[in-house]
Short mmCIF file of C-alpha atoms (C1' of nucleotides) in Angstrom, two decimals:
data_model
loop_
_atom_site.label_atom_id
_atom_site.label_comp_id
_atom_site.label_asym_id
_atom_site.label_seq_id
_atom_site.Cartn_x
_atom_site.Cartn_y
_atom_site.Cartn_z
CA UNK A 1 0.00 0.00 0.00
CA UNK A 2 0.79 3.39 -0.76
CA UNK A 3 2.12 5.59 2.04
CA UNK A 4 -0.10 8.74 0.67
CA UNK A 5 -3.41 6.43 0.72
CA UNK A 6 -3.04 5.09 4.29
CA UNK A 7 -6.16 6.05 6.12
CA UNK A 8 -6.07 8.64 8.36
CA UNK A 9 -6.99 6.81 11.35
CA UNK A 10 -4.32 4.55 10.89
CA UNK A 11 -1.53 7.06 10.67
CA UNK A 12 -2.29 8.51 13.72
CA UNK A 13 -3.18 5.17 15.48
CA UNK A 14 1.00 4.01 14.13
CA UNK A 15 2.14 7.32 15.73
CA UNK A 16 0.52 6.28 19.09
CA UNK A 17 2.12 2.67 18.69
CA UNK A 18 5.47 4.38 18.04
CA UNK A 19 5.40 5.95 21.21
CA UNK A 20 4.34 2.57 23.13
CA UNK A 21 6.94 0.84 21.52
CA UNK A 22 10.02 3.07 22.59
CA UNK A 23 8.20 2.91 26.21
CA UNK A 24 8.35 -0.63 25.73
CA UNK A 25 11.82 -0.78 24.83
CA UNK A 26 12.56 1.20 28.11
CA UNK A 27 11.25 -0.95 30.18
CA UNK A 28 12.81 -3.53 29.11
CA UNK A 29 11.00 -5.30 26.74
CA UNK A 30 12.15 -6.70 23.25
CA UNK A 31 9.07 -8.04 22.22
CA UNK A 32 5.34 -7.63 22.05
CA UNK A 33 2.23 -8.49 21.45
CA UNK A 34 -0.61 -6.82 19.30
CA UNK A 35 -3.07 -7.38 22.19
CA UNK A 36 -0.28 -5.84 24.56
CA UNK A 37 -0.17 -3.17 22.25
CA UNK A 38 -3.95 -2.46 21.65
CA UNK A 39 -4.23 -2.10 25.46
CA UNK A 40 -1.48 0.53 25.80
CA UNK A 41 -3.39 2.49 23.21
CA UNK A 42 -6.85 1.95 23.01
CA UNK A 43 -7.39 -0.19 20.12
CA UNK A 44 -8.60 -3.74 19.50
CA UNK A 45 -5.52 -6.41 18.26
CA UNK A 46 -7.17 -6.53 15.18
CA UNK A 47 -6.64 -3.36 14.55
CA UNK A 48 -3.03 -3.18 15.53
CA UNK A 49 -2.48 -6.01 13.48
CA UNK A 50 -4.73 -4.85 10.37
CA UNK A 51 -2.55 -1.24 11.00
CA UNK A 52 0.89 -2.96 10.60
CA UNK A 53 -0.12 -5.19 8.43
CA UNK A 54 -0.95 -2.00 5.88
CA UNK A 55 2.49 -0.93 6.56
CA UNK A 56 3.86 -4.39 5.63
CA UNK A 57 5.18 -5.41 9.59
CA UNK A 58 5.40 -8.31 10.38
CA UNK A 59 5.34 -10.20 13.30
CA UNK A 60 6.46 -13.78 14.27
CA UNK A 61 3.68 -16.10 15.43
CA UNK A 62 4.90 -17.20 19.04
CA UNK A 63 6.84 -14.16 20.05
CA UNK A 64 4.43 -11.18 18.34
CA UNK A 65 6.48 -7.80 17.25
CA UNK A 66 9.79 -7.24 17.53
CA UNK A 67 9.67 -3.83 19.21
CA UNK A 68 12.89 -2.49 18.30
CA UNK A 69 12.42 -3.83 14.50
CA UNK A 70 9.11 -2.68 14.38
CA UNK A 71 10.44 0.83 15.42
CA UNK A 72 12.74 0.75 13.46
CA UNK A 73 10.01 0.21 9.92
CA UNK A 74 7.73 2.76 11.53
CA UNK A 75 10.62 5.52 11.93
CA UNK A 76 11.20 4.87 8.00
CA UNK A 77 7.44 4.96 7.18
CA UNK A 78 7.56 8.18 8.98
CA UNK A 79 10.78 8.87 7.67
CA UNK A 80 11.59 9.94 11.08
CA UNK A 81 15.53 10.68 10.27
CA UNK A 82 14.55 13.91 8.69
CA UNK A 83 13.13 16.50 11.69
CA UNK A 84 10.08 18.16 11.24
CA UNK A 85 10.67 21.74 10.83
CA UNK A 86 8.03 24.05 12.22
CA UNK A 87 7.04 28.08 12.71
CA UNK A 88 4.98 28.95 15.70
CA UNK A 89 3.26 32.15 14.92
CA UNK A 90 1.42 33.84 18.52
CA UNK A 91 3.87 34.16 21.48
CA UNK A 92 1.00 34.10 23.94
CA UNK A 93 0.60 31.72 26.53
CA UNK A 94 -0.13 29.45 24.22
CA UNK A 95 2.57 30.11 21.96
CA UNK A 96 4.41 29.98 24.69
CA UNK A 97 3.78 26.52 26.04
CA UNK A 98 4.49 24.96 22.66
CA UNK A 99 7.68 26.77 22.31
CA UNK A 100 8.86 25.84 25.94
CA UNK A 101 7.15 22.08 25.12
CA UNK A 102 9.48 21.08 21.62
CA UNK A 103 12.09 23.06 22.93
CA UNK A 104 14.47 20.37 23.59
CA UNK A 105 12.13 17.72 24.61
CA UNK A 106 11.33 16.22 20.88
CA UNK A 107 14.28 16.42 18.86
CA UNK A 108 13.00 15.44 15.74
CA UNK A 109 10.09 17.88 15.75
CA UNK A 110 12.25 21.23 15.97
CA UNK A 111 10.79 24.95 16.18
CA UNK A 112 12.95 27.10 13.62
CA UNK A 113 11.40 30.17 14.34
CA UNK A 114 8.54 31.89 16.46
CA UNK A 115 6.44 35.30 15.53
CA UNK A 116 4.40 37.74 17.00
CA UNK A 117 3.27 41.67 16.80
CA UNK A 118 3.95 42.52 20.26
CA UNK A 119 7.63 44.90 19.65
CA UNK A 120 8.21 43.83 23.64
CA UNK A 121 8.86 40.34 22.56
CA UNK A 122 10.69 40.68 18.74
CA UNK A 123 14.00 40.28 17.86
CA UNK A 124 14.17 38.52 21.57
CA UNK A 125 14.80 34.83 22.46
CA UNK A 126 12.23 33.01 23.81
CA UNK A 127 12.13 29.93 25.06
CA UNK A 128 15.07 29.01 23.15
CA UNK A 129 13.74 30.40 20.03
CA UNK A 130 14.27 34.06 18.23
CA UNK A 131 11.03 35.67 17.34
CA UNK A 132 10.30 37.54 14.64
CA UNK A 133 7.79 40.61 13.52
CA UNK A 134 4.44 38.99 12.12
CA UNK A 135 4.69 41.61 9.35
CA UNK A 136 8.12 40.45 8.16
CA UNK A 137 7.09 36.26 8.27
CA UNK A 138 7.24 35.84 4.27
CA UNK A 139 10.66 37.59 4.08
CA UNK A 140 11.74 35.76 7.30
CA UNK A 141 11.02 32.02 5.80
CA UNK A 142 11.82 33.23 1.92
CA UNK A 143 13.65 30.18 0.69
CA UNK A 144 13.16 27.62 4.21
CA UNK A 145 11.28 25.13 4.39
CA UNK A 146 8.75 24.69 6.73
CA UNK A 147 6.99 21.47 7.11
CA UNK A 148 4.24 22.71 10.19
CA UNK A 149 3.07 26.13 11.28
CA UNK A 150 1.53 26.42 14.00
CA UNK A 151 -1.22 29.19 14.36
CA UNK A 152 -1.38 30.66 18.30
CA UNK A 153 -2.53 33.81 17.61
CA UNK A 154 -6.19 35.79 18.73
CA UNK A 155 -9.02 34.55 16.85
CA UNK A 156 -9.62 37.42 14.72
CA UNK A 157 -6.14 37.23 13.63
CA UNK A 158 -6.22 33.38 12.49
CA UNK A 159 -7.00 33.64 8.82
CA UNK A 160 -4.84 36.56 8.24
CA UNK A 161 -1.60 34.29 9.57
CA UNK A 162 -3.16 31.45 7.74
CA UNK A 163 -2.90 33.66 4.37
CA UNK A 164 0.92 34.78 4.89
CA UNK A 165 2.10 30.70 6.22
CA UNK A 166 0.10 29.71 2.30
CA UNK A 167 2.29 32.51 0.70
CA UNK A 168 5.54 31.84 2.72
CA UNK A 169 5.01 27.88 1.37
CA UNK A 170 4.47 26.45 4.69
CA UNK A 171 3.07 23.05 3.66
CA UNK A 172 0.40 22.26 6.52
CA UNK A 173 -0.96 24.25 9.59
CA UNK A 174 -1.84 23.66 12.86
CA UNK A 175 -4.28 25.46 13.92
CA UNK A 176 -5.97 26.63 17.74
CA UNK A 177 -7.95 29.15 16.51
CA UNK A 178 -11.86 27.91 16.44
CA UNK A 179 -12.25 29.39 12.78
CA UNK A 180 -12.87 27.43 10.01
CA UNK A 181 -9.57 28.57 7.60
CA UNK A 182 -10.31 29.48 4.26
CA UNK A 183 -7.00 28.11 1.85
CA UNK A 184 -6.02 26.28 -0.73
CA UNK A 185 -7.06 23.03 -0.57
CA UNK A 186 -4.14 21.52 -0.99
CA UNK A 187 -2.90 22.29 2.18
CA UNK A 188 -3.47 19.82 5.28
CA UNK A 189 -4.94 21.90 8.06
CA UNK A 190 -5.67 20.46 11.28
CA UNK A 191 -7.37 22.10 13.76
CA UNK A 192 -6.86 22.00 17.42
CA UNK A 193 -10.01 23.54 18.92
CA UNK A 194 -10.33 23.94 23.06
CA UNK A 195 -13.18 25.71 22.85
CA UNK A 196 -14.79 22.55 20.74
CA UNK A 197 -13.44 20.05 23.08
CA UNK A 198 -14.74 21.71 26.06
CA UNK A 199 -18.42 22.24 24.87
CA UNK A 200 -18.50 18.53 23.46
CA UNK A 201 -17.13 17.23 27.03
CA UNK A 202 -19.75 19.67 28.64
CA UNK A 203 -22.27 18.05 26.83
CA UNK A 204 -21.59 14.52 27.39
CA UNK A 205 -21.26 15.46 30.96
CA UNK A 206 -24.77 16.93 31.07
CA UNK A 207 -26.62 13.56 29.53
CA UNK A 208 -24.11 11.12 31.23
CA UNK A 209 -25.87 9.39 34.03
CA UNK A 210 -26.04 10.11 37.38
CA UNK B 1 -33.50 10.25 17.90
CA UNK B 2 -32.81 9.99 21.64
CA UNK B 3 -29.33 12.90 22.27
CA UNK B 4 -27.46 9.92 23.69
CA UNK B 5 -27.00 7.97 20.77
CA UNK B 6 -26.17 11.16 18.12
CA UNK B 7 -23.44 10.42 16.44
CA UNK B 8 -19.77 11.25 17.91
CA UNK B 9 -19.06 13.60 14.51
CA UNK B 10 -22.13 14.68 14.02
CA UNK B 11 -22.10 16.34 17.86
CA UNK B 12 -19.22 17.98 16.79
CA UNK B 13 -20.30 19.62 13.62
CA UNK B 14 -23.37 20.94 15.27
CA UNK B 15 -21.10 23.02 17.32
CA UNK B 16 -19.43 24.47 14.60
CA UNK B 17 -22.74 24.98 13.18
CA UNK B 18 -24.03 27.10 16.23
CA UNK B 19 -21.28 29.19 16.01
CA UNK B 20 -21.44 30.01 12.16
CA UNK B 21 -25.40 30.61 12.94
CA UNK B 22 -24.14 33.53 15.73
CA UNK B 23 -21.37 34.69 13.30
CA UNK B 24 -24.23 34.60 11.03
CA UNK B 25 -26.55 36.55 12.67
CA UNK B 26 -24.53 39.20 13.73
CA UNK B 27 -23.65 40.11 10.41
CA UNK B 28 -27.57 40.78 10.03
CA UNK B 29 -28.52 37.89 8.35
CA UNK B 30 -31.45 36.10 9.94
CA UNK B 31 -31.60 33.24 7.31
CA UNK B 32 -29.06 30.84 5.96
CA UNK B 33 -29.30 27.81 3.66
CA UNK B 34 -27.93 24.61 3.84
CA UNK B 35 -25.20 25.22 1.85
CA UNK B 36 -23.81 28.36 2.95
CA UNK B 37 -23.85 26.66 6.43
CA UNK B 38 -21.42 23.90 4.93
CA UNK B 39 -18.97 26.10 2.92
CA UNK B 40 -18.59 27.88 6.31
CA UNK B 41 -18.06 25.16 8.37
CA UNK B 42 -16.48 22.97 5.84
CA UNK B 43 -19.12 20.40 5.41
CA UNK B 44 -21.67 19.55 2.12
CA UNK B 45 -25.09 20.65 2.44
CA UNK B 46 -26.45 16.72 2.56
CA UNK B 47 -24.44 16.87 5.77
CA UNK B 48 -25.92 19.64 6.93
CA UNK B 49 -28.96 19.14 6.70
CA UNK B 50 -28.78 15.41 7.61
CA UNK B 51 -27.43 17.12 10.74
CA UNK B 52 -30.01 19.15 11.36
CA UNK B 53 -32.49 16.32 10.60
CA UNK B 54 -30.90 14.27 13.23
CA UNK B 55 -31.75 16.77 15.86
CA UNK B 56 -35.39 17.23 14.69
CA UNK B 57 -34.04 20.75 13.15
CA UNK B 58 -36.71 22.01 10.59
CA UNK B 59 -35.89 24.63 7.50
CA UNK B 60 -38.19 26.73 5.49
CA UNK B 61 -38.03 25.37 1.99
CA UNK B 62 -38.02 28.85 0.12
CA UNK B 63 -36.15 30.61 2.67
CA UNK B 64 -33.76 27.62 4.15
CA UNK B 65 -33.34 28.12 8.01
CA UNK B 66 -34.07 30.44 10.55
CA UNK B 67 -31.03 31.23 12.08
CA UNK B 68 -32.53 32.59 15.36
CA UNK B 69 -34.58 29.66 15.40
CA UNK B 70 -32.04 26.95 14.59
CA UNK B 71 -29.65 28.43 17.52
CA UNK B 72 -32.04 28.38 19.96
CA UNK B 73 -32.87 24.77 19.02
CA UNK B 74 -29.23 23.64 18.99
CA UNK B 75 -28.84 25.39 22.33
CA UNK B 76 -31.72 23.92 23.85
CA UNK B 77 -30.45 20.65 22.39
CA UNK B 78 -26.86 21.21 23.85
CA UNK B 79 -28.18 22.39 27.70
CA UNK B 80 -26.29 25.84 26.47
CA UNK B 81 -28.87 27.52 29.56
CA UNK B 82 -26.86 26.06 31.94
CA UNK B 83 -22.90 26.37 32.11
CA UNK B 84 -20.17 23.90 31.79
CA UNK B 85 -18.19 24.05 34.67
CA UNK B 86 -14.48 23.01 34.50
CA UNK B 87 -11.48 22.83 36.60
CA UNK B 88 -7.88 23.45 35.28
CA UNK B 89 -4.93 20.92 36.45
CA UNK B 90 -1.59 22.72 36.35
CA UNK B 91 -1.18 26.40 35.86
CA UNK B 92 1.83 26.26 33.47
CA UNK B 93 2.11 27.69 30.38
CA UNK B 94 -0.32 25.77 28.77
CA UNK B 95 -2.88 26.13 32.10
CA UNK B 96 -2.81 29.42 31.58
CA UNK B 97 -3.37 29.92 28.27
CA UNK B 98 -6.61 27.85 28.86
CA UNK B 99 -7.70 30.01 31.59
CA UNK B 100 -6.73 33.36 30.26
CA UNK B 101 -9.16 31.98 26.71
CA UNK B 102 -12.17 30.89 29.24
CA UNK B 103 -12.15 33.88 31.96
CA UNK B 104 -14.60 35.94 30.87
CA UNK B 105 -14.79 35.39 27.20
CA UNK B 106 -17.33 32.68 26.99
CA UNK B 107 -19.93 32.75 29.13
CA UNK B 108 -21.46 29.52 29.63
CA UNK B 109 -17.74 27.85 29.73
CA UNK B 110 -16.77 28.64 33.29
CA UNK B 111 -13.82 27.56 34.75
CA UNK B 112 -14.88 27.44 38.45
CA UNK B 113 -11.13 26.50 40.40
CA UNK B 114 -7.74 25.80 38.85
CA UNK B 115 -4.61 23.08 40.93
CA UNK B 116 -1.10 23.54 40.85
CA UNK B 117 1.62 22.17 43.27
CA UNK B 118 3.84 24.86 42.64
CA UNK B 119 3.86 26.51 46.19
CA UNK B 120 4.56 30.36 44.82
CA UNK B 121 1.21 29.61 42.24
CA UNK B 122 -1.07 27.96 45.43
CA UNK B 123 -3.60 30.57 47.19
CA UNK B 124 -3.68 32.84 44.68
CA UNK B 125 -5.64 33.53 42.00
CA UNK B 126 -4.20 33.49 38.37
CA UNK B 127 -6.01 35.00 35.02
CA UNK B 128 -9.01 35.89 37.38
CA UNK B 129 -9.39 32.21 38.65
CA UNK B 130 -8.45 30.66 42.44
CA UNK B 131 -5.88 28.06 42.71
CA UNK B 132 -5.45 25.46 45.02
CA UNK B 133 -2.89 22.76 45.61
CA UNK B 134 -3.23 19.55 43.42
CA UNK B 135 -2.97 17.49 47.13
CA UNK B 136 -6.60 19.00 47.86
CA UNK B 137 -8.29 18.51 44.67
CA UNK B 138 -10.46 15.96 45.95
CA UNK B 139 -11.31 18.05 49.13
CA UNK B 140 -11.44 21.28 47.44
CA UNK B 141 -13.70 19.73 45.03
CA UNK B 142 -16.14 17.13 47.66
CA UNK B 143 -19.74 17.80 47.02
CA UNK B 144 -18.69 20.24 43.74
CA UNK B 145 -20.05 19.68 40.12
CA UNK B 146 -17.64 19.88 37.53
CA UNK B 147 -18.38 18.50 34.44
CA UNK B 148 -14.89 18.58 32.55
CA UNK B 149 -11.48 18.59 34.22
CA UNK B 150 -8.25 19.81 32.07
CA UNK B 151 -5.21 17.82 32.44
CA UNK B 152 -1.96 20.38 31.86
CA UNK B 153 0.41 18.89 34.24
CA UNK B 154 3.88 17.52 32.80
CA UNK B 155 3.45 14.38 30.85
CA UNK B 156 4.58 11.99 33.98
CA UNK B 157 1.61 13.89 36.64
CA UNK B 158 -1.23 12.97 33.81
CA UNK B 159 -1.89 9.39 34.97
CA UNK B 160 -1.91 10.28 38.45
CA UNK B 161 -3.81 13.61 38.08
CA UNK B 162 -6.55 11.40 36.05
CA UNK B 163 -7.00 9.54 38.88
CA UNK B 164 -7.60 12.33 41.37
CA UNK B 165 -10.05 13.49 38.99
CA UNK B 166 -12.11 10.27 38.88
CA UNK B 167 -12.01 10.08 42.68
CA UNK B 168 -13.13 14.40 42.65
CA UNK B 169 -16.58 13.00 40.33
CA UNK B 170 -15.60 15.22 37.57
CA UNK B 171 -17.78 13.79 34.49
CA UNK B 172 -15.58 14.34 31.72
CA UNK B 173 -11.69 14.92 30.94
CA UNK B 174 -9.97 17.02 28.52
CA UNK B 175 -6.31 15.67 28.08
CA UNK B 176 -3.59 17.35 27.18
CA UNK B 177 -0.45 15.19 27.87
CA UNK B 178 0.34 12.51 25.24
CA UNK B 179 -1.01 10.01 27.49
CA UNK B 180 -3.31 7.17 26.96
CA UNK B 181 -5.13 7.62 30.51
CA UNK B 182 -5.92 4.23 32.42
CA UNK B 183 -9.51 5.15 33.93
CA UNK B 184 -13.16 3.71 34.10
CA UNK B 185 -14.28 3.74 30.08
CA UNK B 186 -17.50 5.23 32.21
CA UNK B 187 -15.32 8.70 31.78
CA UNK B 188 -15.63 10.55 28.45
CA UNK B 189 -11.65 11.48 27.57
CA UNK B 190 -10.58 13.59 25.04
CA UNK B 191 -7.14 13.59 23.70
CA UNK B 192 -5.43 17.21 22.27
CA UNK B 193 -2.36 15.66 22.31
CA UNK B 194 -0.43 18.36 20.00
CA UNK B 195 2.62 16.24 19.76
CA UNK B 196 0.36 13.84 17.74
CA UNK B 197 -0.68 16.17 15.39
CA UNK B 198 2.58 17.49 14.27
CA UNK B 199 4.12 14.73 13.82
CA UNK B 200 1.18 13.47 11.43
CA UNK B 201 1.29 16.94 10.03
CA UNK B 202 4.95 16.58 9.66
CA UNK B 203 4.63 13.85 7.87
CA UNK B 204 1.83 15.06 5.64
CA UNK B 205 4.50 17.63 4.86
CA UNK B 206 7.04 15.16 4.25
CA UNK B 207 5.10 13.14 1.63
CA UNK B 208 3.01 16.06 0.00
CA UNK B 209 4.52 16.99 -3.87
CA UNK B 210 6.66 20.03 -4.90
"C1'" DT C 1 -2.25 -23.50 22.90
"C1'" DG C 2 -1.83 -18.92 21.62
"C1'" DT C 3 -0.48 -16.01 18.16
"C1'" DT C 4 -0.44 -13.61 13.43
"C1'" DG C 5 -2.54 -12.43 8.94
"C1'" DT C 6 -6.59 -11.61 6.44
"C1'" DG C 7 -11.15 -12.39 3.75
"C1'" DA C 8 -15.74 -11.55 4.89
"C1'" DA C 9 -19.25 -9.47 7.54
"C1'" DT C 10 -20.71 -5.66 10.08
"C1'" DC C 11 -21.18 -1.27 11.50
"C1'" DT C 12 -20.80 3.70 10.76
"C1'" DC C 13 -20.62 7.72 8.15
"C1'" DT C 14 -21.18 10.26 3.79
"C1'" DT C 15 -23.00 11.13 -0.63
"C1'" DC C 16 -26.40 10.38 -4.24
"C1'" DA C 17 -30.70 11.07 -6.09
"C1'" DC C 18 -35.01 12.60 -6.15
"C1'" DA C 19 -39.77 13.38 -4.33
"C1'" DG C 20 -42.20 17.13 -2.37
"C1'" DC C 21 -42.73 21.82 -1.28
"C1'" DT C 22 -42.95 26.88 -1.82
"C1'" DA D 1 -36.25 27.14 -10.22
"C1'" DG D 2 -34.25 26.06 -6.11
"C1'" DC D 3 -34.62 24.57 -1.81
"C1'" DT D 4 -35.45 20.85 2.06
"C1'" DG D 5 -36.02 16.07 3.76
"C1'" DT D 6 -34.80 11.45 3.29
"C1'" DG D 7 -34.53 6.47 1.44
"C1'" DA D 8 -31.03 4.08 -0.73
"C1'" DA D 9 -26.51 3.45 -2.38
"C1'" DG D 10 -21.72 3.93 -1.57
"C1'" DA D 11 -17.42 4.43 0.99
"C1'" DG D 12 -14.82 3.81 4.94
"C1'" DA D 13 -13.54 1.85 9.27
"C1'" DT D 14 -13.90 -1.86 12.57
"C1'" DT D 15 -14.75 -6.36 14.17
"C1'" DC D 16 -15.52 -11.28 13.36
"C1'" DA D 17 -13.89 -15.59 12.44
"C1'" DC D 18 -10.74 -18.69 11.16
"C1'" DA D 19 -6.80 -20.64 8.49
"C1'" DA D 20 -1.88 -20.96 8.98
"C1'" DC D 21 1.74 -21.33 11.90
"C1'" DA D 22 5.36 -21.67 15.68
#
DNA sequence: TGTTGTGAATCTCTTCACAGCT
DNA sequence: AGCTGTGAAGAGATTCACAACA
């Protein structure tokens, strides 16, 4: 199968066993199995199993995975040895706490540059990482890539940022803002929305029992 | 259809919906088809108004739908009257930015008491809201509704702030470590686990043409 | 015996297609 | 003519069930 046609659910369901494996590996373990591994992340061993098997793992009938080998063929799926290269744009609080959260931890998910309006906070170091005027992004990232930016700005500002990460080639966005982003098609948006989250939790509270 | 048994995605999109009908309405329109409500919200107009069928949502068939109408159905629907009250786990970067976006901004989302252990943080009250020590949550909380609890502890506190949560009664749990939680499937968890979603974006990047 | 790998069945969600209305 | 409401078809994701195997 095709890396580009893998269904969405089962990319992000292989990231979540990537992480279980290298916390398997450091405790100790060489091997597991796909029931072991369905209860780590919430998902049935068929589906562990159906997910590898899309991505051609294999495991051996008495002993289940190989962690380390099956690490290993997810890191290349994910083609992992390349680091994921990303813009946070917003140096709010929640700008912030993404800064100060790759900042070190995730090596292979590195922030190349942060942005924001505010002149108290340009041309400083923050968390690690220089920011830069809003107005000056596209001339800022002319010629970098960018693989994620990251949109941590006030609502009303959202699709404005959105419009200058599209011209600056920034090839997907993550976005907190709850808007709805108007671009190009063609580029993956993905939209991390509190303010969703909370009302659908607030409204499963409400009808839960009891 | 009994509100229980809505479907998870459909739940979601009706959110979305409300808030295009307010946008909506305070731009001075008062009616809105079916597929001016998608393009907004990124859905078709079968899905819509599927949507809106689910919920026993009726439009005019000249005029499409009310929009004061359809909001006050959805918000009767949704329990909007009465407010979703939260607490906030650790006042960090990332806690505040989630308190600083709730105080005062929306209404009906209330965060009613926030928990940190860091001693220079306990006692006092941050972005408008009280915070107590993480030890007392369950005593601070005894006899207290809270309907959705937000994890933003370190990564290595989630499991056993989770916990202290069940114990407190809270309802429902928004997560923000990269943590699959261990807790009674009776509790509604949702993951923003923002590590996940870069690295899928990342790779999105990685793969996409040009 | 207990596991993987996988076709088939099932379940869920989305889109099609069109009748019915205004 | 252009919309809503909706049965039916289609697509997509998950689970079942079991053969193959160590």
């Amino acid at each position: 199968m095709n890396e580009t046609q893998l269904p969405h659910n089962t990319i992000e369901r292989l990231f979540v066993y990537r992480r279980a494996l290298q916390d398997t590996l450091s405790d100790g373990k060489s091997n597991i199995f796909s029931h072991e591994l369905g209860n780590v992340c919430g998902a049935s061993s068929e589906q562990v199993r159906r997910d590898l098997m899309l991505v051609g793992a294999e495991g051996n009938r008495r002993t289940g995975y190989d962690c380390l080998k099956l690490l290993c063929e997810l890191n290349s799926f994910f083609k992992i040895e390349s680091d994921v290269r990303m813009v946070v744009v917003g140096v709010g609080n929640l700008g912030r706490a993404v800064l100060s959260y790759f900042m070190g931890k995730q090596p292979h998910l590195r922030v190349v540059a942060a942005f924001d309006n505010d002149s108290s906070k340009v041309n400083r170091v923050i968390h690690g990482c220089h920011c830069y005027a809003i107005d000056d992004l596209e001339s800022t990232l002319e010629g970098i890539l960018v693989h994620v930016g990251v949109i941590a700005v006030p609502d009303n500002y959202a699709q404005d940022v959105a419009e200058k990460l599209v011209r600056a080639k920034v090839k997907t966005i993550l976005n907190f803002a709850p808007v709805r982003l108007r671009i190009p098609s063609e580029i993956h948006v993905e939209n991390m929305d509190v303010t969703l989250s909370v009302e659908k939790l607030g409204f499963f509270a409400k009808i839960s029992k009891s």
